[in-house]
Amino acid sequence: MRRIETYVGQQVYEWAFSAQAQYTMTSIAKVCAALFGVIGTVNGLACTPTSPATMNVQIGAGEIYQIEPLEATVCGTLPANTANTILKQGIQLGTFTTGTFATPGTSGQSINYLIEAQYQDSDISLDPTTGTSPVVLQFYNSLNPTTPWSGPNNTGSTSNTFRDGVVAYQIKAGVAATTGSQVTPSPDTGWIGLWVVTVPFGASSLTAGNISQYAAAPILPTGMLQSILTSNLTYGVDNGSANTIQASFPIPVTTLTDGMDVWVKIKAANTSATTFTPNPGVISASPVVGAAHAALQGGELVANGRANLVWRQDITSWVLIECTGAAVQVAPATANQHAVQFGQVSGVVGQARNFSMTVATASATATVTADEVIVETALGGLRYCLTGLNLTGNLATQMDTGSAPASGFVAKYVIYNPNAAISGTNPRLLYTNAASAVQPNVYGGGFMPAGYTASALLSVWPTNASSQFVPGVQVDRLFGFAGGLAVNSSATGTLISVSTTVIPKNAKTFSGFLQIGSSAASAISLAIYPMNANVAGQLNTCNVAAGTSQAVPFNRVPVVTPQTFYYTATNGAGTPGFTVSINAYEI
């Protein structure tokens, strides 16, 4: 900052006063530039209706900051200086009232007026002692120093005494159009758009509802210290749509800088990859990635959530640090205290620890217990671990649709609503008819109760003629019951196909007894196989006395084709009898 030096007894030159004022103005301008930058900025200048309301509006006190020549024209003894520019401050202490806004001439139309402002130098002649204008200054009279001249060269002319930095306004009218389709005009070169006044046909006065801030108006929301404390300069509001963030900020963003850090109030949840622009029409949209630098998948943004985004110049993307109330993307964990990605979480849908269900007598109700069960929204989808299950199901009230089948099978699912508190109804059981098709490991019907998104298949259980659970017991995936005959024949042959409804279509293995006998003493055999080949079979072969039989157990024969297996039977003498009884299966 430059200061003028003076000395005792020195003759004072006139320029010393003007120069020192200019130096002071320059030093203040440099401080303002350090605070606000060199882009036009406004503080205050609020626009409100008149009181009582008229077809005018008023603009309150405030300041405008714009880059201007040091001196656009001669100022007293100071020459013009347009080679150097500074951030000048235009000050408005009082209230400015606009002229009358004209209404459109066509019914159903509206027109948008733009109030734009700029800094201007204003030279005035004002007597500083009386506050009146104009003023005639006294000048030195070298011919008679005791009698000063009145005005320059004793002409009696007035002189400018102040150069004010002021806020100048002009009103720019848009084109009248059907209400809702009218367009706000753009600011003229050198002017800053501040306020939009919308005037509908037939209006007789203007209220606050007719006034809105111009979208690109660089109006400070608060003082700088308050803005630093509240971070309101880096907080924007999203006006986009799902997967497209379009925000505006109090000071419009005109360029992206590596490390730029902003917060945005999100308008709509995202469902897939997402883009963001902090100034639509000025800044191009760029991809949003998560903390793992991968595209968003959906669910990382929620409506009304506050999202923190950081610009990474090297990857030309916005990095979503977090969005309150939403899921967070993280990089794959590589150490034991790292956050893990969902895909790294172990567990398979339907996996259970100490699952148990017992039906002692036929009933429509039954209780399941388990220490833990894994449920998912879809295969490979969101996964949840439910603990301490103790749920009672009822075939009469908890079928997904229709009634429980008679002498068929029902699939038992545990279903879960991740957005509701664990309660007596969450999680819960849901049944579906499993008689005619293999049931998926995650419920695939269209009758999931509202809010329930995750599920797991726990059991496929036989029903009796009264649509009740048959007596049985299940531990983990193994189910045991009284069973039934799958084969009761005297025919011999090789790899005879058997279709049976003793086991459900979801059965993966089955267990039971092979029984063989003959009317005569005979060498006899019976073997069962999971497919049409002598592979992975189980065999009962022996010599039996006339009229006797022998039974041996078989265990966990795989099921390759649902409800299907094969057997081979041989007999040496007499009339044979071959039976295959099934009393257990795994799903």
XYZ file of C-alpha atoms in Angstrom:
587
model
C 0.000 0.000 0.000
C 1.341 3.462 -0.925
C 1.205 6.378 1.528
C 2.092 10.014 0.825
C 4.858 11.529 2.984
C 4.620 15.178 4.057
C 7.015 17.445 5.991
C 6.784 20.400 8.375
C 6.828 23.608 6.415
C 6.230 21.814 3.122
C 3.903 23.361 0.568
C 1.013 20.928 0.087
C 0.211 19.999 -3.484
C -3.425 19.516 -4.506
C -2.821 15.999 -5.910
C -1.731 14.786 -2.462
C -5.367 14.586 -1.397
C -6.642 12.814 -4.524
C -3.628 10.498 -4.747
C -3.923 9.366 -1.132
C -7.637 8.624 -1.634
C -6.736 6.599 -4.723
C -4.036 4.682 -2.866
C -6.486 3.900 -0.053
C -9.105 2.771 -2.577
C -6.532 0.506 -4.221
C -5.479 -1.124 -0.957
C -9.124 -1.829 -0.037
C -9.677 -3.222 -3.535
C -6.804 -5.668 -3.129
C -8.194 -6.932 0.178
C -11.624 -7.382 -1.433
C -10.072 -9.226 -4.387
C -8.337 -11.599 -1.986
C -11.700 -12.300 -0.331
C -14.068 -12.347 -3.299
C -11.842 -13.051 -6.292
C -12.081 -11.013 -9.460
C -15.491 -12.226 -10.648
C -18.367 -9.841 -9.985
C -19.878 -10.377 -6.524
C -22.815 -8.821 -4.695
C -23.534 -8.428 -0.979
C -27.052 -7.438 0.076
C -29.167 -5.569 -2.528
C -32.229 -7.610 -1.529
C -35.276 -7.161 -3.766
C -38.677 -6.795 -2.081
C -42.144 -5.469 -2.916
C -43.040 -1.904 -2.024
C -45.326 -1.292 0.942
C -48.111 -0.910 0.129
C -47.656 -3.145 -2.896
C -47.437 -1.407 -6.274
C -46.178 -2.314 -9.747
C -42.676 -1.295 -8.570
C -40.117 -3.156 -6.472
C -37.341 -1.853 -4.256
C -33.741 -2.903 -3.785
C -32.189 -2.527 -0.360
C -28.737 -1.493 0.801
C -25.698 -3.441 -0.299
C -22.551 -3.465 -2.393
C -21.367 -4.651 -5.783
C -17.767 -5.651 -6.539
C -16.484 -5.542 -10.144
C -13.173 -5.201 -11.952
C -12.884 -1.673 -13.326
C -10.148 0.668 -14.614
C -8.208 2.444 -11.877
C -9.566 5.746 -13.225
C -11.786 5.609 -16.299
C -11.594 9.402 -16.690
C -9.691 12.334 -15.198
C -10.409 12.663 -11.477
C -9.469 16.109 -10.147
C -5.694 16.337 -10.483
C -5.422 12.574 -11.227
C -5.130 11.506 -14.860
C -7.206 8.756 -16.422
C -5.665 5.290 -15.968
C -7.318 2.486 -17.928
C -4.193 0.338 -18.204
C -4.564 -0.898 -14.623
C -7.704 -2.445 -13.124
C -8.832 -3.084 -9.567
C -11.880 -4.617 -7.870
C -13.990 -1.548 -7.198
C -16.766 -1.380 -4.617
C -20.103 0.213 -5.518
C -22.022 1.117 -2.371
C -25.761 1.674 -1.927
C -26.675 2.930 1.536
C -30.367 3.519 0.987
C -33.189 1.900 -0.994
C -33.591 2.065 -4.752
C -37.129 1.918 -6.161
C -37.571 0.758 -9.749
C -39.925 2.161 -12.326
C -43.287 0.581 -13.058
C -43.291 -2.909 -14.608
C -45.693 -3.197 -17.556
C -48.048 -6.166 -17.818
C -48.428 -8.319 -20.966
C -51.219 -7.298 -23.286
C -52.568 -10.827 -23.831
C -54.597 -12.880 -21.374
C -52.853 -16.014 -20.126
C -49.380 -14.608 -20.721
C -46.583 -13.508 -18.388
C -43.308 -11.658 -18.881
C -40.011 -11.948 -17.005
C -38.008 -8.802 -16.320
C -34.328 -9.055 -15.378
C -32.959 -6.513 -12.921
C -29.264 -6.204 -13.710
C -26.622 -4.106 -12.011
C -23.061 -2.912 -12.499
C -20.447 -0.763 -10.792
C -20.187 2.824 -12.042
C -18.118 5.888 -11.147
C -20.322 8.879 -10.386
C -18.794 12.368 -10.152
C -20.874 14.827 -8.128
C -20.580 18.409 -6.930
C -21.488 18.507 -3.254
C -20.683 20.999 -0.506
C -19.313 18.772 2.309
C -20.242 21.373 4.968
C -23.858 21.942 3.959
C -24.625 18.763 2.000
C -26.020 20.903 -0.838
C -25.148 20.659 -4.504
C -23.669 22.162 -6.613
C -20.696 23.820 -4.949
C -18.370 26.607 -6.138
C -14.859 26.057 -4.790
C -12.392 28.823 -3.870
C -9.103 28.872 -5.788
C -5.767 30.657 -5.070
C -5.485 34.154 -6.541
C -1.818 34.839 -7.214
C -2.522 38.511 -7.982
C -4.222 39.091 -4.650
C -3.709 36.095 -2.347
C -5.981 37.585 0.322
C -8.914 37.474 -2.071
C -9.458 33.935 -3.459
C -11.085 33.323 -6.789
C -14.594 31.920 -6.903
C -14.396 28.814 -9.080
C -11.611 27.950 -11.567
C -10.003 31.138 -12.963
C -12.634 33.101 -11.024
C -15.352 31.923 -13.411
C -17.877 31.120 -10.698
C -18.265 27.590 -12.091
C -19.049 24.648 -9.894
C -16.609 21.738 -9.566
C -16.977 18.032 -8.830
C -16.041 17.336 -5.233
C -16.640 13.571 -4.929
C -16.204 10.512 -7.149
C -18.651 7.911 -5.807
C -18.553 4.207 -6.548
C -22.266 3.406 -6.999
C -24.576 0.577 -7.966
C -26.255 1.274 -11.299
C -29.360 -0.620 -12.434
C -31.231 -1.293 -15.600
C -34.355 -3.355 -16.258
C -34.276 -5.763 -19.204
C -37.623 -7.046 -20.437
C -38.108 -10.557 -21.732
C -40.704 -11.626 -24.293
C -44.271 -12.165 -23.145
C -45.389 -15.802 -23.537
C -47.911 -18.268 -22.170
C -47.522 -18.329 -18.404
C -44.965 -20.969 -17.462
C -43.143 -20.811 -20.806
C -41.795 -17.247 -20.620
C -37.987 -16.967 -20.674
C -35.796 -14.695 -18.578
C -33.408 -12.594 -20.736
C -29.657 -12.950 -20.255
C -27.620 -10.152 -18.656
C -25.946 -7.665 -20.968
C -22.154 -7.612 -21.254
C -20.667 -5.903 -18.216
C -23.859 -6.247 -16.195
C -24.686 -8.755 -13.436
C -28.143 -10.354 -13.336
C -29.625 -10.076 -9.851
C -33.385 -10.501 -9.730
C -36.230 -11.725 -11.909
C -39.623 -10.047 -11.647
C -42.458 -12.072 -13.207
C -45.477 -10.025 -14.228
C -48.663 -11.842 -15.287
C -51.452 -10.421 -17.397
C -53.816 -8.238 -15.434
C -51.519 -7.746 -12.417
C -52.176 -4.586 -10.409
C -49.474 -5.037 -7.766
C -46.361 -7.147 -7.170
C -45.762 -9.393 -4.156
C -42.838 -11.512 -2.969
C -44.208 -14.351 -5.114
C -43.425 -12.331 -8.238
C -39.763 -11.906 -7.287
C -37.035 -14.569 -7.560
C -33.260 -14.504 -7.544
C -31.644 -14.845 -10.965
C -30.160 -18.343 -11.254
C -26.605 -17.108 -11.830
C -26.740 -14.149 -9.442
C -23.461 -14.032 -7.442
C -25.127 -12.786 -4.252
C -23.368 -13.699 -1.010
C -25.814 -15.495 1.331
C -24.157 -14.054 4.472
C -21.007 -12.290 5.562
C -17.733 -14.054 4.814
C -17.085 -15.135 8.417
C -20.593 -16.563 8.700
C -20.132 -18.336 5.352
C -16.891 -19.885 6.564
C -18.623 -21.051 9.735
C -21.748 -22.422 8.008
C -20.157 -23.552 4.687
C -23.144 -22.039 2.864
C -21.030 -21.050 -0.151
C -20.309 -24.723 -0.883
C -23.863 -25.950 -0.267
C -26.065 -26.317 -3.336
C -29.541 -27.589 -4.139
C -30.119 -30.256 -6.788
C -32.640 -29.404 -9.508
C -31.949 -32.456 -11.661
C -33.544 -35.895 -11.734
C -32.691 -39.504 -10.922
C -29.093 -40.244 -12.002
C -28.546 -36.593 -13.011
C -27.421 -34.116 -10.318
C -27.694 -30.461 -11.383
C -26.944 -28.061 -8.548
C -26.654 -24.320 -8.143
C -24.498 -22.505 -5.601
C -24.637 -18.979 -4.096
C -21.566 -18.019 -6.124
C -21.895 -19.750 -9.511
C -19.113 -22.206 -10.355
C -17.390 -21.159 -13.582
C -14.428 -23.539 -13.583
C -13.492 -26.821 -11.895
C -10.439 -27.005 -9.653
C -8.800 -30.209 -8.470
C -9.995 -30.928 -4.931
C -13.119 -28.742 -5.154
C -15.330 -29.924 -2.294
C -19.106 -29.295 -2.294
C -22.272 -30.498 -0.578
C -25.541 -30.965 -2.462
C -29.096 -31.540 -1.259
C -30.196 -34.415 -3.510
C -33.539 -34.188 -5.293
C -34.029 -37.820 -6.385
C -32.494 -41.195 -5.530
C -30.182 -42.734 -8.099
C -30.849 -46.124 -9.693
C -27.632 -46.561 -11.693
C -24.607 -44.607 -12.950
C -24.900 -40.880 -12.216
C -23.521 -37.550 -13.479
C -23.120 -34.149 -11.797
C -22.741 -30.547 -12.921
C -22.368 -27.717 -10.389
C -23.565 -25.118 -12.927
C -25.832 -26.408 -15.729
C -25.213 -24.688 -19.031
C -21.762 -23.530 -17.954
C -20.028 -26.621 -16.544
C -20.396 -29.908 -18.456
C -21.783 -32.942 -16.643
C -19.144 -35.400 -15.402
C -19.424 -38.942 -14.000
C -19.913 -39.518 -10.291
C -17.882 -42.383 -8.834
C -17.742 -43.824 -5.351
C -14.796 -44.098 -2.996
C -13.621 -47.133 -4.989
C -13.584 -44.918 -8.125
C -16.219 -47.153 -9.723
C -19.483 -45.976 -11.289
C -22.467 -45.806 -8.967
C -24.835 -48.806 -9.059
C -27.939 -47.358 -7.424
C -28.865 -46.580 -3.826
C -25.813 -44.381 -3.159
C -28.042 -41.258 -3.303
C -31.414 -40.754 -1.628
C -34.002 -37.987 -1.985
C -33.247 -35.117 0.438
C -29.933 -36.699 1.398
C -26.889 -34.429 1.670
C -24.142 -35.587 -0.676
C -20.473 -34.645 -0.347
C -18.686 -34.585 -3.730
C -15.017 -33.882 -4.494
C -13.668 -33.111 -7.971
C -10.753 -35.332 -9.086
C -9.097 -33.707 -12.084
C -6.871 -36.714 -12.779
C -9.853 -39.031 -13.317
C -12.211 -36.272 -14.553
C -14.891 -37.417 -12.155
C -16.711 -36.322 -9.029
C -15.987 -38.657 -6.108
C -19.009 -39.229 -3.870
C -17.602 -39.323 -0.347
C -20.999 -39.979 1.219
C -24.706 -39.204 1.019
C -26.535 -39.107 4.316
C -29.085 -41.910 4.535
C -27.635 -43.831 1.573
C -25.258 -46.707 0.948
C -21.533 -45.944 0.625
C -19.238 -47.416 -2.003
C -15.843 -48.511 -0.669
C -12.782 -50.076 -2.201
C -12.212 -53.827 -1.653
C -10.898 -54.541 1.825
C -7.287 -55.736 1.990
C -6.722 -55.756 5.757
C -8.672 -57.009 8.727
C -9.855 -53.569 9.901
C -10.953 -52.302 6.467
C -14.570 -51.756 5.481
C -15.633 -54.515 3.091
C -17.612 -54.430 -0.127
C -20.896 -56.317 -0.006
C -19.571 -58.877 -2.478
C -16.786 -59.710 -0.017
C -19.249 -60.647 2.720
C -19.446 -64.432 3.075
C -22.648 -66.434 3.275
C -24.983 -68.190 0.854
C -28.711 -67.544 0.679
C -30.575 -70.051 2.859
C -27.425 -70.969 4.766
C -28.417 -71.629 8.370
C -26.943 -72.659 11.679
C -28.971 -74.960 13.965
C -32.106 -74.719 11.858
C -34.871 -76.928 13.246
C -38.554 -77.632 12.645
C -40.595 -80.474 14.114
C -44.209 -81.495 13.448
C -45.267 -84.283 15.819
C -48.843 -84.578 14.555
C -50.429 -83.235 11.396
C -51.079 -79.510 11.781
C -51.484 -76.284 9.815
C -49.017 -74.533 12.122
C -45.370 -75.161 12.889
C -42.454 -73.316 14.482
C -38.969 -72.908 13.070
C -35.877 -71.930 15.035
C -32.362 -71.097 13.934
C -29.318 -69.378 15.367
C -28.604 -67.636 12.032
C -30.081 -67.557 8.524
C -28.775 -65.722 5.441
C -31.399 -63.945 3.303
C -30.840 -62.045 0.042
C -32.751 -59.657 -2.202
C -31.703 -61.747 -5.219
C -29.009 -64.247 -5.976
C -25.831 -62.236 -5.580
C -27.875 -59.290 -4.290
C -28.024 -57.570 -0.932
C -27.371 -60.024 1.871
C -28.578 -59.946 5.472
C -27.836 -62.222 8.401
C -30.856 -62.842 10.634
C -30.162 -64.122 14.118
C -32.177 -65.849 16.795
C -35.104 -66.950 14.593
C -38.124 -68.328 16.412
C -41.068 -68.021 14.023
C -44.422 -69.771 13.872
C -46.033 -70.178 10.486
C -49.638 -70.935 9.556
C -50.630 -72.514 6.235
C -54.135 -71.131 6.606
C -53.032 -67.478 6.752
C -49.504 -67.201 5.349
C -49.734 -68.656 1.846
C -48.507 -66.126 -0.702
C -51.646 -66.725 -2.764
C -54.495 -69.256 -2.725
C -54.667 -72.189 -0.350
C -52.138 -74.794 0.665
C -52.224 -77.823 -1.684
C -53.760 -81.091 -0.538
C -51.317 -84.039 -0.637
C -48.628 -81.878 -2.193
C -45.729 -79.758 -1.034
C -45.315 -76.219 0.308
C -42.104 -74.186 0.198
C -41.314 -72.297 3.383
C -39.540 -68.914 3.032
C -38.306 -66.538 5.689
C -38.816 -62.971 4.426
C -37.306 -59.745 5.742
C -37.979 -55.999 5.532
C -34.583 -54.253 5.912
C -36.214 -50.850 6.419
C -38.304 -51.844 9.437
C -37.322 -52.688 12.968
C -37.011 -56.318 13.969
C -40.360 -57.161 15.550
C -42.933 -59.890 15.896
C -43.812 -59.449 12.205
C -40.318 -58.846 10.800
C -38.877 -61.217 9.773
C -41.795 -63.576 9.115
C -42.639 -66.771 7.232
C -44.277 -67.032 3.812
C -45.460 -70.218 2.057
C -45.979 -71.008 -1.598
C -47.293 -74.036 -3.496
C -44.297 -76.234 -4.386
C -46.142 -79.216 -5.859
C -45.545 -78.538 -9.540
C -42.226 -76.688 -9.878
C -38.784 -76.311 -8.375
C -38.888 -73.346 -5.999
C -36.116 -70.712 -6.181
C -33.724 -70.109 -3.302
C -34.968 -66.494 -3.160
C -38.727 -65.993 -3.265
C -39.707 -65.359 -6.873
C -43.464 -64.928 -6.667
C -45.297 -61.667 -7.105
C -46.928 -61.627 -3.685
C -44.208 -60.406 -1.342
C -45.732 -58.094 1.305
C -44.912 -54.390 0.953
C -41.453 -53.475 2.225
C -40.155 -57.057 2.302
C -37.269 -57.362 -0.155
C -35.040 -60.182 1.119
C -35.863 -63.863 1.533
C -34.475 -67.384 1.701
C -35.920 -70.851 1.070
C -35.846 -72.828 4.335
C -37.823 -75.961 3.614
C -40.099 -77.835 1.229
C -42.564 -79.841 3.338
C -45.202 -82.422 2.346
C -48.880 -81.791 3.061
C -51.656 -84.299 3.737
C -55.142 -84.527 2.229
C -56.303 -81.839 4.695
C -53.625 -79.356 3.502
C -51.681 -79.747 6.740
C -48.014 -80.352 7.442
C -47.370 -84.121 7.641
C -45.478 -85.239 10.739
C -41.739 -84.922 10.292
C -38.560 -83.282 11.472
C -36.029 -81.091 9.668
C -32.531 -80.233 10.869
C -30.630 -77.802 8.655
C -31.418 -79.028 5.084
C -32.249 -82.673 5.970
C -35.947 -83.629 6.286
C -37.146 -86.970 7.703
C -40.712 -88.304 7.757
C -42.720 -91.531 7.710
C -42.068 -91.733 4.014
C -43.646 -93.735 1.258
C -43.077 -96.343 -1.428
C -41.409 -95.133 -4.597
C -41.094 -98.682 -6.096
C -43.258 -101.764 -5.400
C -42.670 -104.174 -8.263
C -41.792 -107.715 -9.297
C -40.304 -106.672 -12.603
C -36.651 -107.199 -13.302
C -34.652 -105.120 -15.696
C -31.821 -102.703 -16.224
C -31.980 -98.978 -15.363
C -35.734 -98.730 -15.100
C -36.878 -95.083 -14.771
C -38.967 -94.126 -11.721
C -40.925 -90.877 -11.302
C -42.032 -90.352 -7.717
C -43.947 -87.741 -5.752
C -42.649 -89.015 -2.432
C -39.930 -86.381 -2.694
C -40.432 -82.753 -3.847
C -38.963 -81.253 -6.973
C -36.462 -79.349 -4.817
C -34.933 -82.531 -3.336
C -31.180 -82.798 -3.951
C -30.692 -86.219 -2.349
C -32.968 -88.886 -0.870
C -32.541 -91.745 1.606
C -34.522 -94.834 2.631
C -34.584 -98.671 2.364
C -34.126 -101.222 -0.416
C -36.135 -104.402 0.256
C -35.841 -107.629 -1.824
C -37.422 -111.094 -1.533
C -38.678 -114.051 -3.594
C -41.189 -116.893 -3.408
C -38.315 -119.325 -3.932
C -34.803 -119.546 -2.660
C -32.920 -117.210 -4.918
C -29.946 -114.995 -5.566
C -31.543 -111.576 -5.908
C -30.384 -107.958 -6.213
C -31.727 -104.416 -6.376
C -29.667 -101.305 -7.124
C -30.743 -97.652 -7.488
C -28.975 -94.916 -9.464
C -29.392 -91.141 -9.798
C -29.264 -91.221 -13.603
C -29.483 -93.524 -16.593
C -26.052 -95.036 -15.974
C -24.463 -97.334 -13.450
C -22.944 -94.353 -11.638
C -23.117 -93.469 -7.914
C -25.618 -96.210 -7.217
C -26.456 -98.101 -4.022
C -27.002 -101.876 -4.049
C -28.770 -104.575 -2.072
C -27.788 -108.073 -3.182
C -28.135 -111.372 -1.298
C -29.401 -114.963 -1.332
C -32.828 -115.264 0.283
C -34.738 -118.299 1.426
C -38.133 -119.033 -0.068
C -40.791 -116.604 1.134
C -38.340 -114.323 2.953
C -37.009 -110.825 2.306
C -34.194 -108.548 3.310
C -34.100 -104.769 3.717
C -31.003 -102.547 3.785
C -30.821 -98.782 4.122
C -29.459 -96.461 1.444
C -28.280 -92.930 2.105
C -28.147 -89.645 0.144
C -28.649 -90.776 -3.414
C -28.216 -87.635 -5.580
C -31.183 -86.354 -7.582
C -30.131 -85.329 -11.092
C -33.605 -84.943 -12.580
C -36.318 -83.710 -10.172
C -38.385 -86.546 -8.640
C -36.602 -89.124 -10.810
C -34.205 -92.039 -10.239
C -33.387 -95.402 -11.852
C -33.135 -98.968 -10.597
C -31.772 -102.313 -11.793
C -33.305 -105.587 -10.482
C -32.274 -109.252 -10.934
C -33.738 -112.537 -9.604
C -32.591 -116.184 -9.860
C -35.802 -118.105 -9.023
C -39.433 -117.708 -7.983
C -41.510 -114.549 -8.041
C -39.465 -111.589 -6.759
C -40.569 -108.505 -4.884
C -38.705 -105.219 -5.085
C -39.532 -102.123 -3.001
C -37.836 -98.741 -2.603
C -39.050 -96.818 0.429
C -38.050 -93.150 0.885
C -38.163 -91.563 4.334
C -35.746 -88.632 4.052
C -34.504 -86.035 1.591
C -32.332 -82.941 1.494
C -33.189 -79.696 -0.258
